[in-house]
Structures are given as structure tokens and as C-alpha cells.
Amino acid sequence: MTKYIIEGGNRLEGCVKISGSKNSSLPIMAASILSGKTTKLYNVPNIHDIEITLQILKVLGCNVKKNSGKITIDSSKIESNEIPQLLMREMRSSVIMAGAIIGRLKNATFSYPGGCEIGSRPIDIHLNGFKKLGINIEEEGGFIRCSCDKIKGAKIHLDFPSVGATENLILASVFAEGETIISNAAMEPEIIDLQLFLNKMGAKVEGAGTNTIIIKGVKRLKDVSYTVMPDRIEAGTFLCATAITNGNIQITNVEPTHMTPIISKLRECGCRIKTGKDEIFMQAPKRLNPTQIKTMPYPGFPTDMQPIFGTILTTARGTSMVIENIFESRYKYANELIRMGAKIHVQERTAVIKGVRRLKGAEVFATDLRGGAALTIAGLNAKEQTKVNNIEYILRGYENFDKKLNNLGAKITIEKGE
Ligand code: EPZ
């Protein structure tokens, strides 16, 4: 197990540049399968989930090149329709490749992605949408085989505004015969980024960012170059790292309009925030005010920020409440914070957090990506040493996390596991 060794107690001060969005890069890389041409992507974060996606694209037959934040994908030769099971298990969100493979080849095979550390993660909404598009689904031995002669545009209403299902169904509909209308669609900014990318390739998608998305089928797509949007969750993580250390930060290469719920809650907690076109300035108070957080689909408070925001509330002046409405087990980080002196009571989807003046250093264990980031910023608050184990989870979604924090005054070193 590789771990962070954190000597906490320092205020974070200075400037940090945000990387490209993990959750926008993944569907856009999947979408590159559709064109059969060359896709050039810029501002792609150098993280493990991108590595896994590149491996899957290579197994499918794509020719891929990566040069720091620039990725080139030539999908002219797709030789396989199967998402490798091991890679699917390593990154369940690779299910979003299915829509692109089916859109291109009219068939796809993949294994059930299975649950993960934050919940069961079913894909029923994806599969029901595929069926509405005229795609046959056979499930056998944990594998799902999708096939059809042609994809017919359809009206699809999502039971829940699932981000992945919205993305998958857009990708499967790009070459459909006729028009597809997805209602109760997810409205996350990453879906707008996917629409902008697809339309630059020659697709006809409209309505992303609203709850109704219309895709008019086209016959072909073309070469494209595209710059991925900034990562709003990474930006929120750095704002929270500053908030829990009474710090003062400037964040650049960020889209403040993607972060309204996070900024609004930080202001409620007493942070002074100014926003520019692509930057945010924040001065944290000596001690945060308590608040209430309810995670909701966008534009509500993002579930990915719940563990991180819950962590800063453990040091607030009073009692806060957090309700997690999206995933059924996203509080595993709380037990680790209790080892650091936090006072958290979790009951099903609700956490009641009684603020303490300061957390205490301890050895803790990350169990998922955002929970691992949360434990790391908890270590920044404690004056004693904190060890965060299993940082592999964190490296999946944060580029140069420790380096960026150290540039702001943190003292984090990495101890390689045996
Ligand atoms: C995306 O996951 C993100 N991942 C998640 O970020 C994020 O937490 C989530 O959206 C919500 O915003 C990527 O974009 C790669 P969902 P996704 O489908 O698409 C239920 C991170 O930390 N559901 O919107 O899997 C599901 O169980 C990750 O970066 C069904 O019931 O999320 C969950 O309760 C974690 N059936 C809820 O919907 C389905 O068919 C939201 O899931 C699909 C989903």
C-alpha cells in the first residue's frame, strides 16, 4: 500500500492551476470510437482512469498516443466489440464505451461493471434505453451482449437523471436512423462538454445542460481537435483544502459557473470568495460556520464533493448535517475521520457532524477516490502526522495531487508500499 505522510497544521496559500476534467475526458474518449477518424484531445488529466481508458481503446483496435495532456486517438481500425472484463472491473465507468461501440459496430459485449466502494452502481437505465433504440440485450454468465441491425431513433425517458446513462444513450444515438429524444436527462456540465465535442465532429446533438436532449442521426463524422473542460470537483477539492486550513488561494483554469453550489455553501461557511472569468479567489475564515448539505443531481450540490465538504464541516463552529441522496454507501470515510477525533454520527443517508476545534493526526485508510481526497485534506488540518493509506484510489482522479498541495504550503511525502 502506498501512503501519503502528511505533516499538517500549515495554512494553504498561493495559486493552483486546475487540470482537465476526468468525468468529461472519459465520455469524450469513448466518443472518439464513433468517427473512425483521428481525434486530438488537449487538457486531458494525467491520471490512472485515463490510462485504463487508453488501454481499452487499444484493445478495441484504436491507435493511441499520449504526450502529457495531449491525446491522439485514431479509431479507423476497430477490430473488437468487447470491453475487456478485467479493465471493466478496474473502472466501472468504462461501461460508457458500450454506447460508442454499439453506435459504430451495431454490437458490443461487456461484463456487468459490478458495484464499487460507494454503491451497487446498477446499469438498468442504460440497458432500458438501449432497448428503446432497438438494440437486443442478452445477459448470460455476467456478460451482456448487445446487437441490432440498425439503431432507430426513439423517445427515452430516464427513471433517474443518470450521468452515465445520458452519455451512453447520446453516443448510441449519433448514427441512429431518425431523431432520439432523451427526457429527464442529466444536466451536468460534462454532458455539455460531450455535446460540444460531438457537434465539432459533425454530430447533431442539442439540449445538453437541460433535462431534454435531442440527437438527430447523421451518416458520418470527421477528424476533430478539442480541449476538455476544467475539473470542477478537483477545483472544489482545493477550495475545501484551503477552507480547512484557514488559507488563502487563487485557482486558475477553472469554470466558476460549474461550481455555483460549492461556492454558495463555502460562502455560507464564512469563506470570502471572488470569481473571475476563469479563476476563483478565496480567503477562509479562522473557523468555518456549520451548514446543511443535500447532494442532488446537477445543478444541486454534487455527490462527489460530499466526502470532501463533510470533512471540512468536522472542524466547524457548531453542528452540521449532510444528506447523501445519490449513492447508498458514500460515508465510509467517516469512520476514518472519527479516528482523527471527528464527531460524526451516520444513520443511513444522513450524517450529523459536531464540529471540533482541530482534528488529530492518525493512520487512516482510503476506500475510494473522493473519500481518499477527503482524508488527505483532513490531515492538512491536524497538527500531528497523518498517514493516508491506499492512495492509489486518489491517483485515479487527481493529477499531481500531493505536488499541487505542497506548492501551496502542505508537507506531504509519499511512502511506497511493499
Ligand atoms: C458519474 O457516475 C460520475 N462518474 C460519478 O463520479 C458521479 O458521482 C456520478 O456521475 C453522479 O454525478 C463519471 O462521470 C465517470 P449516475 P455515474 O449514473 O454515471 C443510479 C467520481 O468520483 N443508477 O448518475 O455512474 C446509481 O446507482 C465519480 O468522479 C441506476 O440506478 O452516476 C446512482 O445511485 C464517482 N441505474 C445514481 O443513479 C443506472 O442504470 C447516479 O448514478 C445508472 C445509475
JSON list of C-alpha atoms and ligand atoms in Angstrom, two decimals, residues 22-23 26 92-93 118 120-126 160-165 167 188 232 303-304 326-328 330 369-370, ligand 1:
[
{"chain": "A", "resi": 22, "resn": "LYS", "atom": "CA", "xyz": [-11.74, 13.34, -15.51]},
{"chain": "A", "resi": 23, "resn": "ASN", "atom": "CA", "xyz": [-15.52, 12.95, -15.88]},
{"chain": "A", "resi": 26, "resn": "LEU", "atom": "CA", "xyz": [-13.79, 9.66, -20.20]},
{"chain": "A", "resi": 92, "resn": "ARG", "atom": "CA", "xyz": [-16.76, 0.52, -13.89]},
{"chain": "A", "resi": 93, "resn": "SER", "atom": "CA", "xyz": [-17.37, 3.79, -15.74]},
{"chain": "A", "resi": 118, "resn": "ILE", "atom": "CA", "xyz": [-19.73, 3.83, -2.99]},
{"chain": "A", "resi": 120, "resn": "SER", "atom": "CA", "xyz": [-24.17, -1.04, -6.19]},
{"chain": "A", "resi": 121, "resn": "ARG", "atom": "CA", "xyz": [-23.98, 1.07, -9.38]},
{"chain": "A", "resi": 122, "resn": "PRO", "atom": "CA", "xyz": [-26.66, -0.72, -11.49]},
{"chain": "A", "resi": 123, "resn": "ILE", "atom": "CA", "xyz": [-26.91, -0.07, -15.26]},
{"chain": "A", "resi": 124, "resn": "ASP", "atom": "CA", "xyz": [-30.64, -0.78, -15.77]},
{"chain": "A", "resi": 125, "resn": "ILE", "atom": "CA", "xyz": [-31.28, 2.75, -17.06]},
{"chain": "A", "resi": 126, "resn": "HIS", "atom": "CA", "xyz": [-28.53, 2.32, -19.68]},
{"chain": "A", "resi": 160, "resn": "PHE", "atom": "CA", "xyz": [-33.34, 8.87, -12.85]},
{"chain": "A", "resi": 161, "resn": "PRO", "atom": "CA", "xyz": [-31.13, 11.58, -14.45]},
{"chain": "A", "resi": 162, "resn": "SER", "atom": "CA", "xyz": [-28.15, 9.22, -14.61]},
{"chain": "A", "resi": 163, "resn": "VAL", "atom": "CA", "xyz": [-24.99, 10.90, -15.93]},
{"chain": "A", "resi": 164, "resn": "GLY", "atom": "CA", "xyz": [-23.53, 7.73, -17.44]},
{"chain": "A", "resi": 165, "resn": "ALA", "atom": "CA", "xyz": [-26.82, 6.57, -18.95]},
{"chain": "A", "resi": 167, "resn": "GLU", "atom": "CA", "xyz": [-23.89, 9.91, -22.05]},
{"chain": "A", "resi": 188, "resn": "GLU", "atom": "CA", "xyz": [-24.12, 18.03, -15.56]},
{"chain": "A", "resi": 232, "resn": "ARG", "atom": "CA", "xyz": [-14.96, 21.23, -11.19]},
{"chain": "A", "resi": 303, "resn": "THR", "atom": "CA", "xyz": [-22.29, 13.99, -4.60]},
{"chain": "A", "resi": 304, "resn": "ASP", "atom": "CA", "xyz": [-18.58, 13.83, -5.49]},
{"chain": "A", "resi": 326, "resn": "ILE", "atom": "CA", "xyz": [-27.32, 9.85, -4.87]},
{"chain": "A", "resi": 327, "resn": "PHE", "atom": "CA", "xyz": [-25.22, 6.86, -3.69]},
{"chain": "A", "resi": 328, "resn": "GLU", "atom": "CA", "xyz": [-26.19, 4.44, -0.93]},
{"chain": "A", "resi": 330, "resn": "ARG", "atom": "CA", "xyz": [-20.74, 7.08, 0.45]},
{"chain": "A", "resi": 369, "resn": "LEU", "atom": "CA", "xyz": [-11.37, 8.25, -4.76]},
{"chain": "A", "resi": 370, "resn": "ARG", "atom": "CA", "xyz": [-13.22, 11.15, -3.13]},
{"chain": "B", "resi": 1, "resn": "EPZ", "atom": "C1", "xyz": [-20.95, 9.73, -12.78]},
{"chain": "B", "resi": 1, "resn": "EPZ", "atom": "O1", "xyz": [-21.10, 8.38, -12.38]},
{"chain": "B", "resi": 1, "resn": "EPZ", "atom": "C2", "xyz": [-19.58, 10.14, -12.29]},
{"chain": "B", "resi": 1, "resn": "EPZ", "atom": "N1", "xyz": [-18.55, 9.31, -12.91]},
{"chain": "B", "resi": 1, "resn": "EPZ", "atom": "C3", "xyz": [-19.51, 9.98, -10.77]},
{"chain": "B", "resi": 1, "resn": "EPZ", "atom": "O2", "xyz": [-18.23, 10.43, -10.34]},
{"chain": "B", "resi": 1, "resn": "EPZ", "atom": "C4", "xyz": [-20.60, 10.86, -10.14]},
{"chain": "B", "resi": 1, "resn": "EPZ", "atom": "O3", "xyz": [-20.61, 10.66, -8.75]},
{"chain": "B", "resi": 1, "resn": "EPZ", "atom": "C5", "xyz": [-21.97, 10.48, -10.73]},
{"chain": "B", "resi": 1, "resn": "EPZ", "atom": "O4", "xyz": [-21.94, 10.58, -12.17]},
{"chain": "B", "resi": 1, "resn": "EPZ", "atom": "C6", "xyz": [-23.08, 11.39, -10.21]},
{"chain": "B", "resi": 1, "resn": "EPZ", "atom": "O5", "xyz": [-22.80, 12.71, -10.54]},
{"chain": "B", "resi": 1, "resn": "EPZ", "atom": "C7", "xyz": [-18.15, 9.61, -14.17]},
{"chain": "B", "resi": 1, "resn": "EPZ", "atom": "O6", "xyz": [-18.65, 10.54, -14.80]},
{"chain": "B", "resi": 1, "resn": "EPZ", "atom": "C8", "xyz": [-17.06, 8.74, -14.76]},
{"chain": "B", "resi": 1, "resn": "EPZ", "atom": "P1", "xyz": [-25.07, 8.05, -12.26]},
{"chain": "B", "resi": 1, "resn": "EPZ", "atom": "P2", "xyz": [-22.36, 7.51, -12.93]},
{"chain": "B", "resi": 1, "resn": "EPZ", "atom": "O7", "xyz": [-25.37, 7.05, -13.33]},
{"chain": "B", "resi": 1, "resn": "EPZ", "atom": "O8", "xyz": [-22.66, 7.88, -14.32]},
{"chain": "B", "resi": 1, "resn": "EPZ", "atom": "C9", "xyz": [-28.15, 5.19, -10.08]},
{"chain": "B", "resi": 1, "resn": "EPZ", "atom": "C10", "xyz": [-16.17, 10.34, -9.23]},
{"chain": "B", "resi": 1, "resn": "EPZ", "atom": "O9", "xyz": [-15.86, 10.31, -8.02]},
{"chain": "B", "resi": 1, "resn": "EPZ", "atom": "N2", "xyz": [-28.25, 4.48, -11.37]},
{"chain": "B", "resi": 1, "resn": "EPZ", "atom": "O10", "xyz": [-25.52, 9.46, -12.43]},
{"chain": "B", "resi": 1, "resn": "EPZ", "atom": "O11", "xyz": [-22.11, 6.09, -12.60]},
{"chain": "B", "resi": 1, "resn": "EPZ", "atom": "C11", "xyz": [-26.82, 4.93, -9.41]},
{"chain": "B", "resi": 1, "resn": "EPZ", "atom": "O12", "xyz": [-26.87, 3.73, -8.67]},
{"chain": "B", "resi": 1, "resn": "EPZ", "atom": "C12", "xyz": [-17.33, 9.50, -9.72]},
{"chain": "B", "resi": 1, "resn": "EPZ", "atom": "O13", "xyz": [-15.58, 11.02, -10.11]},
{"chain": "B", "resi": 1, "resn": "EPZ", "atom": "C13", "xyz": [-29.20, 3.48, -11.52]},
{"chain": "B", "resi": 1, "resn": "EPZ", "atom": "O14", "xyz": [-29.96, 3.18, -10.59]},
{"chain": "B", "resi": 1, "resn": "EPZ", "atom": "O15", "xyz": [-23.52, 8.07, -11.97]},
{"chain": "B", "resi": 1, "resn": "EPZ", "atom": "C14", "xyz": [-26.66, 6.12, -8.53]},
{"chain": "B", "resi": 1, "resn": "EPZ", "atom": "O16", "xyz": [-27.38, 5.91, -7.33]},
{"chain": "B", "resi": 1, "resn": "EPZ", "atom": "C15", "xyz": [-17.98, 8.70, -8.61]},
{"chain": "B", "resi": 1, "resn": "EPZ", "atom": "N3", "xyz": [-29.27, 2.82, -12.71]},
{"chain": "B", "resi": 1, "resn": "EPZ", "atom": "C16", "xyz": [-27.34, 7.25, -9.31]},
{"chain": "B", "resi": 1, "resn": "EPZ", "atom": "O17", "xyz": [-28.15, 6.60, -10.31]},
{"chain": "B", "resi": 1, "resn": "EPZ", "atom": "C17", "xyz": [-28.45, 3.13, -13.76]},
{"chain": "B", "resi": 1, "resn": "EPZ", "atom": "O18", "xyz": [-28.59, 2.50, -14.83]},
{"chain": "B", "resi": 1, "resn": "EPZ", "atom": "C18", "xyz": [-26.39, 8.19, -10.01]},
{"chain": "B", "resi": 1, "resn": "EPZ", "atom": "O19", "xyz": [-25.61, 7.44, -10.89]},
{"chain": "B", "resi": 1, "resn": "EPZ", "atom": "C19", "xyz": [-27.48, 4.14, -13.59]},
{"chain": "B", "resi": 1, "resn": "EPZ", "atom": "C20", "xyz": [-27.40, 4.81, -12.39]}
]
